[in-house]
Short mmCIF file of the C-alpha atoms (twelve columns), coordinates in Angstrom:
data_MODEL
# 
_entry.id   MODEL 
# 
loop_
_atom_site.group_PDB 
_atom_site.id 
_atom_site.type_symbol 
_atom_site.label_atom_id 
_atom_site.label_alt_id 
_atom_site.label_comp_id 
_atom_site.label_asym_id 
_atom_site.label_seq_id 
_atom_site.Cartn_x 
_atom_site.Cartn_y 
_atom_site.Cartn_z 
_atom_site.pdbx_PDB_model_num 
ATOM 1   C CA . UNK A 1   -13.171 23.823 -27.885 1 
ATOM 2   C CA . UNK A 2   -11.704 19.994 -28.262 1 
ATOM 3   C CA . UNK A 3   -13.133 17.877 -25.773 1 
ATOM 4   C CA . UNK A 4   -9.900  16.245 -24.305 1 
ATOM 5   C CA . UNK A 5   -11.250 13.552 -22.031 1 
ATOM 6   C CA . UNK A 6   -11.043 10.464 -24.057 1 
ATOM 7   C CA . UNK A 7   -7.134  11.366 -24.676 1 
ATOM 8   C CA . UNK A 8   -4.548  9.540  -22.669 1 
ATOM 9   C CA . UNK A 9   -2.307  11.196 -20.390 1 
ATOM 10  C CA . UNK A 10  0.722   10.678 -22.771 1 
ATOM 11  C CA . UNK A 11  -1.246  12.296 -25.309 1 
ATOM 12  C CA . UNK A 12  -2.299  14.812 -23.228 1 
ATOM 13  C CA . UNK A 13  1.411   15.081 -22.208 1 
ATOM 14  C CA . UNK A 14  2.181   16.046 -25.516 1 
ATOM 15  C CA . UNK A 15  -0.519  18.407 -26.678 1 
ATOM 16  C CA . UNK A 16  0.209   20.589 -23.127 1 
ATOM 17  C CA . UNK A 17  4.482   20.496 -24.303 1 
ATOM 18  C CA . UNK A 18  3.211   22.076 -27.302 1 
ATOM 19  C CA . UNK A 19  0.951   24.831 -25.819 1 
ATOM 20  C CA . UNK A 20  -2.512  23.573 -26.005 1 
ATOM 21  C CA . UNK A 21  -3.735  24.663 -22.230 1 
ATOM 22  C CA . UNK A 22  -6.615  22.910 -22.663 1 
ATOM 23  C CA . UNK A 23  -4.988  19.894 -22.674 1 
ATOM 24  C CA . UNK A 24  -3.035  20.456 -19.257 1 
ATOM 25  C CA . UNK A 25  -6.418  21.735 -17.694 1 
ATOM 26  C CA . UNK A 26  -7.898  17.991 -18.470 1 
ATOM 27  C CA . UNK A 27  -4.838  16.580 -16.701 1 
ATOM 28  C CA . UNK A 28  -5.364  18.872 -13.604 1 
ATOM 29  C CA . UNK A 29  -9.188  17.982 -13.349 1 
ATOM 30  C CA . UNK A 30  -7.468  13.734 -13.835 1 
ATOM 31  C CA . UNK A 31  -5.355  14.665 -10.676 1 
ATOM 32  C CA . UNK A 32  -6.577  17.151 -8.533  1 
ATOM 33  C CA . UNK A 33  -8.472  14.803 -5.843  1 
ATOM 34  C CA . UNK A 34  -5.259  12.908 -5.822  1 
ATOM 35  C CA . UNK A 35  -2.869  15.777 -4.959  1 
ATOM 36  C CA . UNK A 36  -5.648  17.143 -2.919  1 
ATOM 37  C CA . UNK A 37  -5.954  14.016 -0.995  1 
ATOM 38  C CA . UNK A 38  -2.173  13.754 -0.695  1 
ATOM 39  C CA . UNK A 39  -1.824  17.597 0.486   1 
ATOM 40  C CA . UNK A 40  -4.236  17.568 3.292   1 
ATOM 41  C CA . UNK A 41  -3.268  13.994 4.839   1 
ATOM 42  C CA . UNK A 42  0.388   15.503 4.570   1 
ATOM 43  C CA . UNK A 43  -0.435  18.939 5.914   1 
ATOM 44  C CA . UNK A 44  -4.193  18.888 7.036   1 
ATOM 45  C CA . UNK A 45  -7.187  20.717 5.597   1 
ATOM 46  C CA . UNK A 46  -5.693  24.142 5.771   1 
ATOM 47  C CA . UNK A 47  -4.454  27.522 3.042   1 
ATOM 48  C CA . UNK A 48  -1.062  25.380 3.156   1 
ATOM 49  C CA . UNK A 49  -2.684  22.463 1.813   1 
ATOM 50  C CA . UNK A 50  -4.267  24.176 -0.754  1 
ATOM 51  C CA . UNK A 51  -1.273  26.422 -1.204  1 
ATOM 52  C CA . UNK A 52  0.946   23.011 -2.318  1 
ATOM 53  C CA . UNK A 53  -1.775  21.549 -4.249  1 
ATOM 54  C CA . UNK A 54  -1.705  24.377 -6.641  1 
ATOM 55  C CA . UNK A 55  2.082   24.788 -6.308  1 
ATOM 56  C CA . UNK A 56  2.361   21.077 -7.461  1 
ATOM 57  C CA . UNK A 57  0.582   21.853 -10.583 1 
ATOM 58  C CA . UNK A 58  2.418   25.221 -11.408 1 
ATOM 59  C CA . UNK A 59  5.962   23.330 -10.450 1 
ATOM 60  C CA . UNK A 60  4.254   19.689 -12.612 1 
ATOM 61  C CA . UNK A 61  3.797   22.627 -15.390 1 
ATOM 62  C CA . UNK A 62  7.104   24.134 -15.583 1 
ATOM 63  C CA . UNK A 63  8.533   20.317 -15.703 1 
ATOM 64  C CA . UNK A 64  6.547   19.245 -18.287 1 
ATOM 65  C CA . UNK A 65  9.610   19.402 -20.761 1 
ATOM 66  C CA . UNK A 66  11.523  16.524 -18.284 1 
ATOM 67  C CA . UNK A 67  9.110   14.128 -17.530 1 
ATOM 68  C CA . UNK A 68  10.299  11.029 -19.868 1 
ATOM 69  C CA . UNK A 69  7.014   9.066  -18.590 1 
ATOM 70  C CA . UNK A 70  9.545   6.779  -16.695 1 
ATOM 71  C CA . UNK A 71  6.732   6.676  -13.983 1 
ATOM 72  C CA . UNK A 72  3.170   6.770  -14.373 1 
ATOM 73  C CA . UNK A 73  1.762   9.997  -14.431 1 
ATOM 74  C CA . UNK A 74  -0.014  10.180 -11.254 1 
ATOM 75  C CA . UNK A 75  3.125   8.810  -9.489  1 
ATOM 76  C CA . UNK A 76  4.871   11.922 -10.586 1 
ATOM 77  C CA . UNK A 77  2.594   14.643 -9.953  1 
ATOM 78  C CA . UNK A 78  2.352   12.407 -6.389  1 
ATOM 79  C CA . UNK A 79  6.219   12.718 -5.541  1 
ATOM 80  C CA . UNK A 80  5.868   16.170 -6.602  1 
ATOM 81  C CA . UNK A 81  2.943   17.067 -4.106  1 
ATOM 82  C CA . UNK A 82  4.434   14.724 -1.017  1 
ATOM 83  C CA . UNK A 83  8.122   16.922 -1.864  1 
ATOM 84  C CA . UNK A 84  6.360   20.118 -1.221  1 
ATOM 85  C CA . UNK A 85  4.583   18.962 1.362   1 
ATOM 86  C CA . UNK A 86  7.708   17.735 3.101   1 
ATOM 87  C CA . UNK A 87  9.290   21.425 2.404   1 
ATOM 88  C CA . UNK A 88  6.268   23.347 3.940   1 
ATOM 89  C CA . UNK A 89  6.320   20.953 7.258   1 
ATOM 90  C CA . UNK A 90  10.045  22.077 7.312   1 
ATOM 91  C CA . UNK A 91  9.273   25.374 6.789   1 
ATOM 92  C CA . UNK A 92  6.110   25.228 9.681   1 
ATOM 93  C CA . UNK A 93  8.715   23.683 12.072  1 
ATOM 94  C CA . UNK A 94  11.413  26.971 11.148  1 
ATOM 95  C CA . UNK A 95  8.521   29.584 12.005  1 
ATOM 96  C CA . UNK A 96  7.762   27.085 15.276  1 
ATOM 97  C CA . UNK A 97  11.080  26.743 16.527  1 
ATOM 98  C CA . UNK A 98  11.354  31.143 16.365  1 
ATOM 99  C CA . UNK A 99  8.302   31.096 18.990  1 
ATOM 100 C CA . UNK A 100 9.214   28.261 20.983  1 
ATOM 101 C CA . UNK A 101 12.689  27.669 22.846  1 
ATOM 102 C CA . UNK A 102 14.471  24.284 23.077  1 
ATOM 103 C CA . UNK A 103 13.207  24.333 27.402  1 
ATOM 104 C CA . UNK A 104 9.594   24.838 25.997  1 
ATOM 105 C CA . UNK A 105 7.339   22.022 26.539  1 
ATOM 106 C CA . UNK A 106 6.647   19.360 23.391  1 
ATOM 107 C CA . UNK A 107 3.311   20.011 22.068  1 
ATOM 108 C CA . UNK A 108 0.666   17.498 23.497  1 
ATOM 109 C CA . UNK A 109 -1.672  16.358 20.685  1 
ATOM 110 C CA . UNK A 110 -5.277  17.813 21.838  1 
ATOM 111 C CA . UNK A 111 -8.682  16.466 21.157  1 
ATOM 112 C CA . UNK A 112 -11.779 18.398 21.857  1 
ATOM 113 C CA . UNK A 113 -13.582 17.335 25.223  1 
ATOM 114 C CA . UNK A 114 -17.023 17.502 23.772  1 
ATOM 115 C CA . UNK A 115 -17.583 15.361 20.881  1 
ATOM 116 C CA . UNK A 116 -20.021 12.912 19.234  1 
ATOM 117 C CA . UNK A 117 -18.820 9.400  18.644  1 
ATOM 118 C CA . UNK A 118 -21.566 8.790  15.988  1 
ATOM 119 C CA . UNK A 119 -20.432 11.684 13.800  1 
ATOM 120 C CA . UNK A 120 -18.396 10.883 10.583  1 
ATOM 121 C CA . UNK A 121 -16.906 14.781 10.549  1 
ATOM 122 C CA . UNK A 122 -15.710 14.783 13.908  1 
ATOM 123 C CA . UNK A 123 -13.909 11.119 13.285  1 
ATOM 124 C CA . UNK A 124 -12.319 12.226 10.213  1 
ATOM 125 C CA . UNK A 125 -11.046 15.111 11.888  1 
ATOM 126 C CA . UNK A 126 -9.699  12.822 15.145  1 
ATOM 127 C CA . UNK A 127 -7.864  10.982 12.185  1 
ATOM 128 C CA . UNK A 128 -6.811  13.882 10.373  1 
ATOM 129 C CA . UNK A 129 -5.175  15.435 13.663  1 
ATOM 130 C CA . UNK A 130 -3.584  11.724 14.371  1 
ATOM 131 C CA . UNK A 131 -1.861  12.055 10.881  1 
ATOM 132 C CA . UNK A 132 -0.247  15.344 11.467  1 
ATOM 133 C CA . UNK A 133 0.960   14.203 14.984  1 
ATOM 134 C CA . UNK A 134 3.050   11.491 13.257  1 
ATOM 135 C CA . UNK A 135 6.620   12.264 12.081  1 
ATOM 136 C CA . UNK A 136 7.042   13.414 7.951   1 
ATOM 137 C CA . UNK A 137 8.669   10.432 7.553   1 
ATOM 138 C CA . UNK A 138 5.760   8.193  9.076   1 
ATOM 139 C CA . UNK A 139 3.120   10.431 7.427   1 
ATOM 140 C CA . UNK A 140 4.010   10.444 4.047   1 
ATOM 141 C CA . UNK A 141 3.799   6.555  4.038   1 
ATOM 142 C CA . UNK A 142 0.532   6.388  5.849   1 
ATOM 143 C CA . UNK A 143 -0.660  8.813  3.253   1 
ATOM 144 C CA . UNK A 144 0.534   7.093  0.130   1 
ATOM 145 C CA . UNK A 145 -0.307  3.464  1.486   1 
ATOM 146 C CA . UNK A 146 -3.773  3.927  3.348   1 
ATOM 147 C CA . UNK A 147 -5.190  6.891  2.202   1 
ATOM 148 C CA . UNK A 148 -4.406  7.253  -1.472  1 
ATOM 149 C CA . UNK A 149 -3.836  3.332  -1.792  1 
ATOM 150 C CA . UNK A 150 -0.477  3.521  -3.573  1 
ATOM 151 C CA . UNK A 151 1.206   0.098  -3.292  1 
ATOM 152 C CA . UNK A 152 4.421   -1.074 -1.790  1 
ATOM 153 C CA . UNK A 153 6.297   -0.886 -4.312  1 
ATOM 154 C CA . UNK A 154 4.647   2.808  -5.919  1 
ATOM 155 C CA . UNK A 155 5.179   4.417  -2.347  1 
ATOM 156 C CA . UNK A 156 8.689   3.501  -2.738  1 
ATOM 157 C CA . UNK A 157 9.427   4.669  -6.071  1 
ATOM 158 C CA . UNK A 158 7.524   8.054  -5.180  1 
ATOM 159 C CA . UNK A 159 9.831   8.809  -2.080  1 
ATOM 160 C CA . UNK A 160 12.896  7.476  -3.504  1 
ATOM 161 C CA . UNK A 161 13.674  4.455  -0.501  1 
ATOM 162 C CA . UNK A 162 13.772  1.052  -0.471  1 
ATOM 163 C CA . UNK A 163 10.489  -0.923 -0.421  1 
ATOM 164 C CA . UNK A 164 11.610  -2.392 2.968   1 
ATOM 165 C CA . UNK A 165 12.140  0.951  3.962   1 
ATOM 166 C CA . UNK A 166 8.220   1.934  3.131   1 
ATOM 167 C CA . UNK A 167 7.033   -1.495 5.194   1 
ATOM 168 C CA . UNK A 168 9.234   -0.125 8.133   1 
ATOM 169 C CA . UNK A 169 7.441   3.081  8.300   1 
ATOM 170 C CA . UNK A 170 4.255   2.008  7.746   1 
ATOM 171 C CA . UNK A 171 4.313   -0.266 10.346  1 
ATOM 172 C CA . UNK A 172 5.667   2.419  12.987  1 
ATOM 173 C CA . UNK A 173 3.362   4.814  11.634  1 
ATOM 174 C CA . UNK A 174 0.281   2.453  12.226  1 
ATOM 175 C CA . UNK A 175 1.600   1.913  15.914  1 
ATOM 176 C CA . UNK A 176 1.686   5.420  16.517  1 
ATOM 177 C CA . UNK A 177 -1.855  6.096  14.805  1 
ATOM 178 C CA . UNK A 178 -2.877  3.120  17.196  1 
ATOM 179 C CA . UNK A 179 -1.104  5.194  20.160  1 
ATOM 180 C CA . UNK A 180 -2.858  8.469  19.476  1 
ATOM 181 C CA . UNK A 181 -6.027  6.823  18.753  1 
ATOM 182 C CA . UNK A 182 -6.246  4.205  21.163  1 
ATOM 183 C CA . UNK A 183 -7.460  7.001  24.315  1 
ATOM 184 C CA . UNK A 184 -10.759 8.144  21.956  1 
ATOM 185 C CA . UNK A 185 -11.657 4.574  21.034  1 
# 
């Protein structure tokens, strides 16, 4: 078996076009924190996160024939993971809305009574449940921008908007983090 790890991703590219499945498996090892990473801030660490993450993979697969390389790699596979991710919210919100009439109270966003300032888990979970209060819209920014460290410009090209559009966000999605967070602090 070729070891396929000094190859670039263009080469790799290639060699998975033209069957070698080795080659695609070395670009799924390159980019599954990244998808990962982008699944769960988008959707939280649940089956639906890891349901997209593999989705994005099968669905980066099945385009490998289209992508020109207009983009970096990663940047792909990233507006690839954060479209799914969009579609499954939409989806969550379908099943909701069956459940829960239009008179129904608006969720409130709850954090466990009992917890331990000092712990690193429980904090990353107080964040992780901030992120999923925050609109799609808001999220996927805050996702690309602070958690996976895309830049402006990157974050703008993966969700198709203006860059001003991805400063906008941002900055209401870090007010609204600062909102939800603010209470535990």
């Amino acid at each position: 078996m070729r070891d396929y790890t000094s190859y670039s991703d263009s080469e790799l590219i290639e060699k998975a076009k033209h069957g070698e499945d080795v080659a695609f498996g070395e670009l799924v090892s390159r980019y599954e924190q990244q998808v990962a990473g982008t699944v769960k801030g988008m959707l939280g660490d649940n089956a639906a996160a890891e349901d997209v993450g593999q989705e994005t993979f099968i669905r980066f697969y099945r385009s490998l024939e289209k992508f020109r390389g207009d983009s970096a790699l990663g940047t792909y596979i990233t507006r690839i993971a954060i479209n799914l991710s969009l579609n499954e919210i939409k989806k969550q919100k379908k099943v909701i809305s069956l459940f829960y009439s239009r008179d129904d109270e608006e969720k409130e966003f709850n954090i466990p009574e009992e917890r331990n300032h000092g712990d690193e888990s429980d904090t990353k979970e107080l964040i992780d449940n901030a992120l999923l209060a925050l609109k799609p819209e808001f999220r996927s920014v805050v996702v690309l921008r602070m958690l996976q460290g895309y830049s402006t410009k990157e974050a703008a090209s993966i969700l198709n908007v203006p860059a001003g559009t991805i400063l906008s966000r941002l900055a209401r999605g870090q007010k609204e983090l600062r909102k939800i967070l603010e209470p535990l602090a």
